[in-house]
Coordinates of C-alpha atoms and ligand atoms in Angstrom, one line a residue:
Chain A
X1 CA -11.3 27.8 -18.0
X2 CA -9.8 24.3 -17.5
X3 CA -11.6 21.2 -18.7
X4 CA -13.0 18.1 -16.8
X5 CA -9.9 16.0 -17.5
X6 CA -7.8 18.5 -15.6
X7 CA -10.2 18.5 -12.6
X8 CA -10.4 14.8 -12.4
X9 CA -6.6 14.6 -11.8
X10 CA -7.3 16.6 -8.6
X11 CA -9.9 14.3 -7.2
X12 CA -7.6 12.1 -5.1
X13 CA -5.8 15.0 -3.5
X14 CA -9.1 16.6 -2.8
X15 CA -10.4 13.5 -1.1
X16 CA -7.2 13.1 0.9
X17 CA -7.3 16.8 1.8
X18 CA -4.0 17.5 0.1
X19 CA -5.1 20.3 -2.2
X20 CA -3.9 23.8 -1.5
X21 CA -6.5 26.5 -1.1
X22 CA -6.5 27.8 -4.6
X23 CA -6.8 24.5 -6.3
X24 CA -9.5 23.5 -3.9
X25 CA -11.7 26.5 -4.5
X26 CA -11.1 26.2 -8.2
X27 CA -12.2 22.5 -8.1
X28 CA -15.2 23.4 -6.0
X29 CA -16.3 26.0 -8.4
X30 CA -16.1 23.5 -11.2
X31 CA -18.0 20.8 -9.3
X32 CA -20.8 23.3 -8.7
X33 CA -21.1 23.9 -12.4
X34 CA -20.4 20.3 -13.7
X35 CA -22.8 17.6 -12.4
X36 CA -20.8 14.9 -14.2
X37 CA -17.6 15.6 -12.3
X38 CA -19.6 16.0 -9.1
X39 CA -21.2 12.7 -9.6
X40 CA -17.9 11.0 -10.4
X41 CA -16.2 12.5 -7.3
X42 CA -19.1 11.2 -5.2
X43 CA -18.8 7.7 -6.6
X44 CA -15.0 7.8 -6.1
X45 CA -15.5 8.6 -2.5
X46 CA -18.0 5.8 -2.1
X47 CA -15.7 3.3 -3.7
X48 CA -12.9 4.4 -1.5
X49 CA -15.0 3.9 1.6
X50 CA -16.0 0.4 0.5
X51 CA -12.4 -0.5 -0.1
X52 CA -11.4 0.5 3.4
X53 CA -14.2 -1.7 4.8
X54 CA -13.3 -4.9 2.9
X55 CA -13.2 -7.8 5.3
X56 CA -9.8 -9.0 6.4
X57 CA -8.9 -12.6 6.1
X58 CA -6.6 -14.6 8.3
X59 CA -4.0 -17.2 7.6
X60 CA -5.1 -20.8 7.8
X61 CA -4.5 -23.2 10.7
X62 CA -1.9 -25.0 8.7
X63 CA 0.1 -21.8 7.9
X64 CA 2.4 -21.7 10.9
X65 CA 2.8 -25.4 10.8
X66 CA 3.9 -25.5 7.2
X67 CA 6.2 -22.5 7.7
X68 CA 7.9 -24.1 10.7
X69 CA 8.4 -27.3 8.7
X70 CA 9.9 -25.5 5.8
X71 CA 12.2 -23.6 8.2
X72 CA 13.3 -26.8 9.9
X73 CA 14.3 -28.0 6.4
X74 CA 16.0 -24.8 5.7
X75 CA 18.0 -25.0 8.9
X76 CA 19.1 -28.5 8.1
X77 CA 20.9 -26.8 5.2
X78 CA 21.4 -29.7 3.0
X79 CA 17.9 -31.1 2.6
X80 CA 17.7 -34.8 2.1
X81 CA 15.5 -35.5 -0.8
X82 CA 12.9 -37.8 0.4
X83 CA 10.3 -39.3 -1.8
X84 CA 6.9 -37.8 -1.2
X85 CA 5.1 -40.7 0.6
X86 CA 1.7 -41.3 -0.8
X87 CA -0.4 -44.3 -0.3
X88 CA -1.8 -46.3 -3.1
X89 CA -5.5 -46.3 -2.9
X90 CA -6.4 -49.9 -3.4
X91 CA -9.4 -50.4 -1.3
X92 CA -13.1 -49.6 -1.5
X93 CA -15.1 -47.1 0.3
X94 CA -18.8 -46.9 0.6
X95 CA -19.9 -44.5 -2.1
X96 CA -21.1 -41.0 -1.1
X97 CA -20.5 -41.8 2.5
X98 CA -17.0 -40.6 2.4
X99 CA -15.7 -37.1 3.0
X100 CA -12.1 -36.2 2.9
X101 CA -10.7 -34.8 6.1
X102 CA -7.3 -33.4 6.5
X103 CA -5.9 -33.9 9.9
X104 CA -3.0 -32.0 11.2
X105 CA -1.1 -33.9 13.8
X106 CA 1.4 -32.3 16.0
X107 CA 2.5 -32.1 19.5
X108 CA 5.2 -33.4 21.8
X109 CA 3.8 -36.9 21.8
X110 CA 4.6 -37.2 18.1
X111 CA 8.2 -36.5 18.3
X112 CA 10.1 -39.1 16.5
X113 CA 13.0 -38.9 14.1
X114 CA 12.3 -41.6 11.7
X115 CA 9.1 -42.3 9.9
X116 CA 10.4 -44.9 7.5
X117 CA 8.6 -47.5 9.6
X118 CA 5.3 -45.9 9.2
X119 CA 2.8 -48.6 10.1
X120 CA -0.6 -47.4 9.0
X121 CA -1.5 -49.1 5.8
X122 CA -3.8 -47.8 3.1
X123 CA -6.0 -50.8 3.8
X124 CA -6.3 -49.9 7.4
X125 CA -9.8 -49.3 8.4
X126 CA -9.7 -47.9 11.8
X127 CA -12.3 -46.3 14.0
X128 CA -10.8 -43.1 15.4
X129 CA -11.3 -44.5 18.8
X130 CA -9.1 -47.4 18.0
X131 CA -6.3 -45.7 16.2
X132 CA -3.2 -47.2 17.8
X133 CA -0.9 -44.8 19.5
X134 CA 2.0 -46.5 17.7
X135 CA 0.5 -45.6 14.4
X136 CA 0.3 -42.0 15.3
X137 CA 3.6 -42.0 17.0
X138 CA 5.3 -42.8 13.7
X139 CA 4.0 -39.6 12.2
X140 CA 6.3 -36.7 12.7
X141 CA 4.9 -33.4 13.8
X142 CA 3.9 -31.4 10.9
X143 CA 2.4 -34.3 8.9
X144 CA -0.7 -33.9 7.1
X145 CA -2.8 -37.0 7.3
X146 CA -5.9 -37.4 5.1
X147 CA -8.6 -39.4 6.6
X148 CA -11.9 -40.3 5.2
X149 CA -15.0 -40.1 7.2
X150 CA -17.2 -43.2 6.6
X151 CA -20.5 -42.0 7.9
X152 CA -22.2 -45.4 7.4
X153 CA -19.8 -47.3 9.6
X154 CA -18.9 -44.2 11.6
X155 CA -15.2 -44.6 11.3
X156 CA -12.3 -42.9 9.8
X157 CA -9.8 -44.3 7.4
X158 CA -6.3 -43.1 6.7
X159 CA -6.2 -42.7 3.0
X160 CA -3.2 -40.6 2.5
X161 CA -0.4 -38.8 4.3
X162 CA 2.5 -36.6 3.5
X163 CA 5.1 -34.8 5.4
X164 CA 4.8 -31.1 5.0
X165 CA 8.5 -31.2 5.4
X166 CA 8.6 -32.3 1.8
X167 CA 6.0 -30.0 0.4
X168 CA 6.7 -26.6 -0.9
X169 CA 3.3 -25.2 -0.7
X170 CA -0.2 -26.1 0.4
X171 CA -1.1 -25.9 -3.2
X172 CA 1.4 -28.6 -4.1
X173 CA 0.0 -30.8 -1.5
X174 CA -3.5 -30.3 -2.6
X175 CA -2.5 -30.8 -6.2
X176 CA -0.9 -34.2 -5.4
X177 CA -4.1 -35.2 -3.7
X178 CA -6.2 -34.0 -6.6
X179 CA -4.2 -36.3 -8.8
X180 CA -4.9 -39.2 -6.5
X181 CA -8.5 -38.2 -6.8
X182 CA -8.4 -38.4 -10.5
X183 CA -7.1 -41.9 -10.2
X184 CA -10.0 -42.7 -7.9
X185 CA -12.5 -41.5 -10.5
X186 CA -10.8 -43.6 -13.2
X187 CA -11.1 -46.7 -11.0
X188 CA -14.7 -46.0 -10.2
X189 CA -14.2 -44.8 -6.6
X190 CA -16.1 -41.8 -5.4
X191 CA -14.6 -38.5 -6.2
X192 CA -13.6 -36.7 -3.0
X193 CA -13.8 -33.3 -4.6
X194 CA -17.5 -33.4 -4.4
X195 CA -17.3 -33.4 -0.6
X196 CA -18.0 -30.1 1.2
X197 CA -15.3 -27.5 0.7
X198 CA -13.1 -25.9 3.3
X199 CA -15.4 -26.5 6.1
X200 CA -13.7 -26.7 9.4
X201 CA -14.6 -29.5 11.7
X202 CA -13.6 -29.7 15.2
X203 CA -12.9 -33.2 16.3
X204 CA -13.1 -34.8 19.6
X205 CA -9.9 -34.5 21.5
X206 CA -9.4 -37.6 23.5
X207 CA -7.6 -37.4 26.7
X208 CA -5.0 -39.9 25.7
X209 CA -4.6 -38.3 22.3
X210 CA -4.3 -34.6 22.9
X211 CA -2.2 -34.2 19.8
X212 CA -5.2 -34.8 17.6
X213 CA -6.5 -31.3 17.5
X214 CA -8.3 -30.3 14.4
X215 CA -9.8 -31.7 11.2
X216 CA -10.5 -29.7 8.1
X217 CA -12.2 -30.5 4.9
X218 CA -9.8 -30.1 2.1
X219 CA -11.7 -31.0 -1.0
Chain B
X1 CA 8.8 -16.2 21.7
X2 CA 5.4 -15.2 22.9
X3 CA 7.1 -12.5 25.1
X4 CA 8.2 -10.7 22.0
X5 CA 4.8 -11.1 20.3
X6 CA 3.2 -9.4 23.2
X7 CA 5.4 -6.4 23.1
X8 CA 4.0 -4.1 20.4
X9 CA 6.3 -1.3 21.5
X10 CA 9.3 -3.1 20.0
X11 CA 9.8 -1.6 16.6
X12 CA 10.0 -3.8 13.5
X13 CA 13.4 -2.4 12.9
X14 CA 14.5 -3.6 16.3
X15 CA 13.1 -7.0 15.7
X16 CA 14.9 -7.5 12.4
X17 CA 18.1 -6.2 14.0
X18 CA 17.7 -8.9 16.7
X19 CA 16.9 -11.5 14.1
X20 CA 20.0 -10.5 12.2
X21 CA 21.9 -11.5 15.4
X22 CA 20.2 -14.9 15.1
X23 CA 17.4 -14.3 17.6
X24 CA 14.8 -16.6 16.3
X25 CA 12.1 -15.3 18.7
X26 CA 12.4 -12.0 16.9
X27 CA 11.8 -13.7 13.6
X28 CA 8.6 -15.4 14.9
X29 CA 7.4 -12.1 16.2
X30 CA 7.8 -10.5 12.8
X31 CA 5.9 -13.4 11.2
X32 CA 3.2 -13.0 13.8
X33 CA 3.0 -9.3 13.1
X34 CA 2.9 -9.4 9.3
X35 CA 1.4 -12.7 8.2
X36 CA -2.2 -11.5 8.1
X37 CA -1.4 -8.1 6.7
X38 CA 0.7 -9.6 3.9
X39 CA -2.0 -12.2 3.3
X40 CA -4.6 -9.6 2.7
X41 CA -2.3 -7.7 0.4
X42 CA -1.5 -10.8 -1.7
X43 CA -5.1 -12.0 -1.6
X44 CA -6.5 -8.7 -2.9
X45 CA -3.8 -8.7 -5.6
X46 CA -4.3 -12.3 -6.7
X47 CA -7.9 -12.9 -5.8
X48 CA -7.1 -16.3 -4.5
X49 CA -6.5 -17.3 -0.9
X50 CA -4.4 -20.4 -1.4
X51 CA -2.0 -18.6 -3.8
X52 CA -1.9 -15.7 -1.4
X53 CA -0.9 -18.0 1.5
X54 CA 1.8 -19.5 -0.5
X55 CA 3.1 -16.1 -1.5
X56 CA 3.3 -15.1 2.2
X57 CA 5.1 -18.4 3.1
X58 CA 7.6 -17.7 0.4
X59 CA 8.0 -14.1 1.7
X60 CA 8.9 -15.3 5.2
X61 CA 11.3 -17.9 3.8
X62 CA 13.1 -15.2 1.9
X63 CA 13.2 -13.1 5.0
X64 CA 14.8 -16.0 6.8
X65 CA 17.3 -16.6 4.0
X66 CA 18.1 -13.0 3.3
X67 CA 17.9 -11.3 6.6
X68 CA 21.2 -9.6 6.0
X69 CA 20.0 -8.0 2.8
X70 CA 17.9 -5.7 5.0
X71 CA 19.6 -2.4 5.8
X72 CA 18.4 0.0 8.5
X73 CA 18.1 2.9 6.0
X74 CA 14.7 1.5 4.9
X75 CA 11.6 0.9 6.9
X76 CA 11.2 -2.8 7.5
X77 CA 7.5 -2.8 6.5
X78 CA 8.3 -1.4 3.0
X79 CA 11.1 -3.9 2.6
X80 CA 8.9 -6.9 3.4
X81 CA 6.0 -5.6 1.3
X82 CA 8.4 -5.2 -1.6
X83 CA 9.4 -8.9 -1.4
X84 CA 5.8 -10.0 -1.2
X85 CA 4.7 -7.7 -4.0
X86 CA 7.4 -9.0 -6.3
X87 CA 6.5 -12.6 -5.6
X88 CA 2.8 -11.8 -6.2
X89 CA 3.6 -10.2 -9.5
X90 CA 5.7 -13.2 -10.6
X91 CA 2.8 -15.4 -9.6
X92 CA 0.5 -13.3 -11.8
X93 CA 2.8 -13.7 -14.8
X94 CA 3.0 -17.5 -14.3
X95 CA -0.8 -17.6 -14.1
X96 CA -1.1 -15.7 -17.4
X97 CA 1.1 -18.2 -19.0
X98 CA -1.0 -21.1 -17.6
X99 CA -4.1 -19.4 -18.8
X100 CA -3.1 -19.0 -22.5
X101 CA -4.3 -22.5 -23.1
X102 CA -7.6 -22.4 -21.3
X103 CA -8.8 -19.1 -22.8
X104 CA -8.3 -20.3 -26.4
X105 CA -10.1 -23.5 -25.4
X106 CA -13.0 -21.7 -24.0
X107 CA -13.3 -18.9 -26.5
X108 CA -13.2 -15.3 -25.9
X109 CA -14.2 -14.2 -22.4
X110 CA -15.7 -10.8 -22.0
X111 CA -15.1 -10.0 -18.3
X112 CA -16.7 -6.6 -18.4
X113 CA -19.8 -8.2 -19.7
X114 CA -19.9 -10.7 -16.8
X115 CA -19.8 -8.0 -14.3
X116 CA -22.7 -6.1 -15.9
X117 CA -24.7 -9.3 -16.0
X118 CA -24.1 -9.8 -12.3
X119 CA -25.2 -6.2 -11.7
X120 CA -28.3 -6.5 -13.8
X121 CA -30.4 -6.9 -10.6
X122 CA -28.8 -4.0 -8.8
X123 CA -31.5 -4.0 -6.2
X124 CA -30.6 -7.4 -5.2
X125 CA -27.0 -6.6 -4.4
X126 CA -27.8 -6.6 -0.8
X127 CA -25.4 -8.8 1.0
X128 CA -21.9 -7.9 1.8
X129 CA -20.4 -11.1 0.5
X130 CA -21.7 -10.3 -3.0
X131 CA -20.5 -6.7 -2.7
X132 CA -17.1 -8.0 -1.7
X133 CA -17.1 -10.3 -4.7
X134 CA -18.0 -7.5 -7.1
X135 CA -15.4 -5.2 -5.7
X136 CA -12.7 -7.9 -5.8
X137 CA -13.7 -8.7 -9.4
X138 CA -13.3 -5.0 -10.3
X139 CA -9.9 -5.0 -8.6
X140 CA -8.9 -8.1 -10.5
X141 CA -9.6 -6.3 -13.7
X142 CA -7.3 -3.4 -13.0
X143 CA -3.9 -3.6 -14.6
X144 CA -1.4 -4.8 -12.0
X145 CA 0.3 -1.4 -11.5
X146 CA -3.0 0.2 -10.6
X147 CA -4.1 -2.8 -8.6
X148 CA -1.0 -2.5 -6.4
X149 CA -1.3 1.1 -5.6
X150 CA -5.0 0.9 -4.8
X151 CA -4.6 -2.1 -2.5
X152 CA -1.7 -0.6 -0.6
X153 CA -3.2 2.8 -0.3
X154 CA -7.0 2.3 0.0
X155 CA -7.2 -1.2 1.4
X156 CA -4.1 -1.5 3.5
X157 CA -4.2 2.2 4.2
X158 CA -0.5 2.9 3.9
X159 CA 0.8 6.4 3.4
X160 CA 1.7 7.6 -0.1
X161 CA 5.4 7.7 1.0
X162 CA 5.3 4.1 2.1
X163 CA 3.6 3.0 -1.2
X164 CA 6.3 4.9 -3.1
X165 CA 9.1 3.1 -1.3
X166 CA 7.5 -0.3 -1.6
X167 CA 7.0 0.1 -5.4
X168 CA 10.1 2.2 -5.8
X169 CA 8.4 5.0 -7.6
X170 CA 8.4 8.7 -6.9
X171 CA 5.7 10.3 -4.8
X172 CA 4.2 12.2 -7.7
X173 CA 3.8 9.0 -9.7
X174 CA 2.2 7.2 -6.7
X175 CA -0.4 10.0 -6.3
X176 CA -1.3 10.2 -10.0
X177 CA -1.5 6.5 -10.2
X178 CA -3.7 6.2 -7.2
X179 CA -6.0 8.9 -8.7
X180 CA -6.2 7.0 -12.0
X181 CA -6.8 3.7 -10.2
X182 CA -9.6 5.2 -8.2
X183 CA -11.2 6.7 -11.3
X184 CA -11.0 3.3 -13.0
X185 CA -12.6 1.5 -10.1
X186 CA -15.2 4.2 -9.9
X187 CA -16.1 3.7 -13.5
X188 CA -16.4 0.0 -13.1
X189 CA -18.5 0.2 -10.0
X190 CA -20.5 3.3 -10.6
X191 CA -23.8 1.5 -11.4
X192 CA -23.9 -0.4 -8.2
X193 CA -25.6 0.9 -5.1
X194 CA -23.1 -0.3 -2.6
X195 CA -24.6 -1.8 0.5
X196 CA -22.5 -1.6 3.6
X197 CA -20.0 -4.3 4.0
Ligands
ZN301 ZN1 -16.4 18.4 -15.1

């Protein structure tokens, strides 16, 4: 008579229907006589069922964009090392009225080779309605632009931007911003990480600015 | 490129062959076909969505750089899973190194104990999000070699043969490892009445 340890090695094959007749009837005989093994096999089957039903997740909105940007860089072969452009945060925002938004800008309208003349300043305080086309035009496709929503004055401010051309991962980008956030805390500015997390917000798409497609909370 | 995406009858192997001849549409079709699948694999392995996304990005970059490393003798799916799996394992090792500090800072953490606490009110385990969390936590606690086989076999539902070629281990080893992984998970989760997901 074989012991429980032996029979448990057969469980998977049994569940998968891979046991030959002899092994199967021998296992069945054991299960009939051994409640512990029978219980274990049942539980194993239940767990296996739950695993197969785990929800599937999907890649984020920024995934394709970032991949395309990284491929473009790859194709250019010798990547120019650009400094990662980050604004200094030197202005005040109404406390607790701010939420950080991450805007992904793209589209044909934003095609432009050079961004060195980026015009939007960290001190810019612009209602979304009045964002100048020229400001946006200076942003290459695939730029992540971080905007704060000021719910008191009902406007957005550009607080930070970075080319995902220069970022190696979404995590890098978020880390860089977290660092900025720490600086904010030190200087007494509201900490953006307390803002709602990962909530997707669909923004108005204006007819004259179809490139502005989606906003996403990042902190 | 959307043409290719919409043609499921083109095999992976045909797509990679075209990409090896510099057809970028074929590359995009591969990305489209595999990104979510690989994301779920990496996510269940690492338990972190952002890390998982970065792993998948890196996988596709490697595919781009090393397209000629693929040889027709292997199934394309196992080849790309091998790349993603190796990257995920590397990430896990990096993470362990990062954690050394924080664990000694915070004192000894008894993970098993945490799970039990969470399961104390078994009756209340009623919503699927919580069930998922508990299962994920149990997966996270499996040693990586068991975690890999269980994810590939029972979550991604690949065949034993495919799992074997992805992990480069013989079929017999895959089977016994899957069995042990299932037993381990069963032992961790046996006290929970699993509500439907
Ligand atoms: Zn027994």
